[in-house]
Amino acid sequence: MSEVPPVTLDDVRAAAARLEGVAHRTPVLRSRTLDDLVGAEVFLKCENLQRVGAFKFRGAYNAISRLPPAQLAKGVAAYSSGNHAQAVALAARELGTTAVIVMPADTPESKLVATAGYGAEIVTYDRYTGDRVAIGEALAADRGLALIPPYEHPHVIAGQGTAALELLDEVAGLDALVVPVGGGGLIAGSATVAKGLCERIRVVGVEPEAGDDTRRSLAEGRRVAIPVPRTIADGQAANVPGALTFSINRRLVDEIVLVTDDDLRHAMRLAFERLKIVLEPSGASALAALLAGRLDPVPRRVGVIISGGNISAVRFAELCLGAGQAGRP
Amino acid sequence: MSEVPPVTLDDVRAAAARLEGVAHRTPVLRSRTLDDLVGAEVFLKCENLQRVGAFKFRGAYNAISRLPPAQLAKGVAAYSSGNHAQAVALAARELGTTAVIVMPADTPESKLVATAGYGAEIVTYDRYTGDRVAIGEALAADRGLALIPPYEHPHVIAGQGTAALELLDEVAGLDALVVPVGGGGLIAGSATVAKGLCERIRVVGVEPEAGDDTRRSLAEGRRVAIPVPRTIADGQAANVPGALTFSINRRLVDEIVLVTDDDLRHAMRLAFERLKIVLEPSGASALAALLAGRLDPVPRRVGVIISGGNISAVRFAELCLGAGQAGRP
């Protein structure tokens, strides 16, 4: 490891300046009902209310905005079936360039439409026979496009860190920050901010129980790959930490806690009925960890990143009102 | 009518000072997707994110906080099966007194539990044989309680106006403000603020098509009672304007537009899927009017009061994913 960290607090501050007036400064919500349930003062940073419905817009925009002008003119590419697809599509449009997004042919229609709606060209592939990385790289090379990775890039990580920067700027004296972990970009940026501003703040990552690759990797001190996880948290289905994100997270993340799919469903329903906000499963994971009592000790004053809210009403009902759920409180 | 209006901009400002640090200063949300759909710059004042999930907390707290100390010590009463019940219960608790809430015996369990959860005593009655006004008044007289009306009181109206005050303080240059109308308290307070700050701002009320008592009353220049409306917007089921609210609204409200139950369902689903927020039917009515193209001409820059979000996930699914809804875009 080099002595200079790949992403610094100043990098995140610079990203925040680029995002000013482009990304939403999302609200920090409070709920005394939630505080009572958790036994702490809880501050929810609502990136489900961000543009494209997830924090991903921050990283994508920051990364694309830092491309050299000649590259920016040629355009960008990305492979994603999730929020990163829409984030890159919208960020490219905002920056006056074009995006090509490689998506599985069986991506839900609504996501294809949303991504195309931001002006991106969609290239589909068969997820069972195709290799999205190879397809994306070949396409980018052929057309001279810059490939925007979902987390393995310092500019993406710096962009993701701006949500935590806004939260810590607005709320003083947090003793913990709880952050969803997928590929590790959001928590790498968040931890860079948290530890940069206040060494003693506890940074807790949350993974689905079935997808605990980062927890295992931190425990073993090396990147551990696990079988592709089966979880409703599709935004956290990574099966191995990124090399770059892991190099940051092993230094800065204090612990990883796990949540079950039922914990996620419960948190999503509580967010709907008590907080009046819509969360997708991965977006609910940090809140779910608090509600399920996974943090020991319980922090006194805790920031929670709500990372996204992209879920259809039909899918929400299937998950949260389906068999075995209707009777839950 | 007296020369001095029953509620002034200064009354609302005084209410705002009392609510400081007690009510949430709710966020004003933006969505470019929504702007594109409506063809305007839309600013959503999200009172669904207010304490108790609705603007009602503002008016209840302001009214109770202004009771003489001797009366405050004796306690308060209210009759409501809706958001006003929880608002009075919580406001009473916050102000260190007790509340008795008269509610129909068949009120949904969740609302009874929520109201009791704020420490209120619940008195139930049979809605088919009992008269809630008579019961509430008798009970208040018997026990020496102050009856807190849902809208027919200057202190309630002044409290409700604080949401619009926050919105207009935060967003300059609005040319219209669109507000749900039930008994007329929210729009009376909102219009007092809007016209007090800027004479040219257009104040538009929204009623359900089946419950257009205020529209008719404004057209006829007198309070018109209609049959009790059948609408999913239970917060807007008033069948005659209040005497006090009507005296204000006839002076200050420019027009009333109507929305159908299908317009409400569509707005609720769009709010869920695109805005990531939960709205109850009456809470969605101002947004629904914009989305359904009921404002002519379409304002250029428009504030919308989202008045509440109290709906269970099960009821939301029934309304928005039920027969005839699943196929809607």
mmCIF file of C-alpha atoms in Angstrom, chain A residues 210 226-230 237 239:
data_model
loop_
_atom_site.group_PDB
_atom_site.id
_atom_site.type_symbol
_atom_site.label_atom_id
_atom_site.label_comp_id
_atom_site.label_asym_id
_atom_site.label_seq_id
_atom_site.Cartn_x
_atom_site.Cartn_y
_atom_site.Cartn_z
ATOM 1 C CA ALA A 210 -25.954 -14.112 2.479
ATOM 2 C CA ILE A 226 -17.930 -16.082 -1.760
ATOM 3 C CA PRO A 227 -20.586 -17.733 -3.931
ATOM 4 C CA VAL A 228 -22.885 -15.195 -5.573
ATOM 5 C CA PRO A 229 -25.238 -14.302 -2.710
ATOM 6 C CA ARG A 230 -28.966 -14.989 -2.806
ATOM 7 C CA ALA A 237 -25.059 -8.824 -4.288
ATOM 8 C CA ASN A 239 -19.410 -11.527 -4.006
#
